[in-house]
Amino acid sequence: EVADIHERLSRAVLFGEYPYQVDPESDIGKLLEPIGETATAELPESYHELLEDTFESRLEEELGEAKNLGYDITVASITFPSQGSDPHSVDATVVQSLFNKLGITSFFYLTDETSVGAILPFYGFSQARRYFASLLESLRKQHAKSAVQIGFACLSGRDLDTGGLLREVSLAAEIATQQGGFSLIGYDDALEEESGSLQT
């Protein structure tokens, strides 16, 4: 029987098969006590709070952290065309390819049926431009008959709130959409002048 015990203990065994007495007051004994179900009413109030995770709430949080800790952040609006006559229908393969690539570097959210908002902490203007250019080139190779437009803006050490940054992103995205195809526009001061001339 001793040999049998040693054989059983040379491999993993269930606690029910453990052949030695465990002192219930020992550390191991306390670990083996059944865990009772926690009643919801006993949880602290903070566990009952509904956490909001939207593009706007995430941007507010990330922008605040970037300004407090002094790092850059890029925000982008990415538009893909609707498919066919239905404005709510998009090419799922293009969207999935986009999501797969964005998920590595950014927080991203569907902001409507044909556009995505992306937040890239620690990305400055040059980094963001290279990243998005590479992303568009990859999508263009995989989905040559489609089109994706990206407009982006960066904090770049300025004291902008979310509204100001989103206004710049929206302007860049509008010009990218006007260009069509696979287009990338990063916001800078020259875009304000270009936008003014386009509207007059």
GROMACS .gro file of C-alpha atoms in nm, residues 4 19 23 30 34-35 44 50 53 55-56 65 97 107 112 126-127 133 143 157 162 181 183 185 191 197:
model
   26
    4ASP     CA    1   0.071   0.249  -0.413
   19PRO     CA    2  -0.378   1.010   0.151
   23ASP     CA    3  -0.502   2.009   0.959
   30LYS     CA    4  -0.785   2.705   0.496
   34PRO     CA    5  -1.525   2.568   0.020
   35ILE     CA    6  -1.576   2.920  -0.108
   44PRO     CA    7  -1.894   4.758  -0.230
   50LEU     CA    8  -2.178   5.109  -1.482
   53ASP     CA    9  -1.669   5.274  -2.270
   55PHE     CA   10  -1.518   5.667  -2.816
   56GLU     CA   11  -1.591   6.000  -2.645
   65GLU     CA   12  -0.360   6.136  -1.926
   97SER     CA   13  -0.884   4.373  -4.208
  107PHE     CA   14  -0.840   5.194  -2.906
  112ASP     CA   15  -2.133   5.520  -3.730
  126SER     CA   16   0.526   6.169  -3.803
  127GLN     CA   17   0.472   5.831  -3.637
  133ALA     CA   18   0.028   5.525  -4.470
  143HIS     CA   19  -0.873   4.523  -5.132
  157GLY     CA   20   0.195   6.962  -2.683
  162THR     CA   21  -1.156   6.689  -2.690
  181GLY     CA   22  -0.966   5.635  -5.294
  183SER     CA   23  -0.642   5.890  -4.884
  185ILE     CA   24  -0.474   6.367  -4.441
  191LEU     CA   25  -0.565   7.270  -4.372
  197SER     CA   26  -1.082   7.796  -5.008
   0.00000   0.00000   0.00000
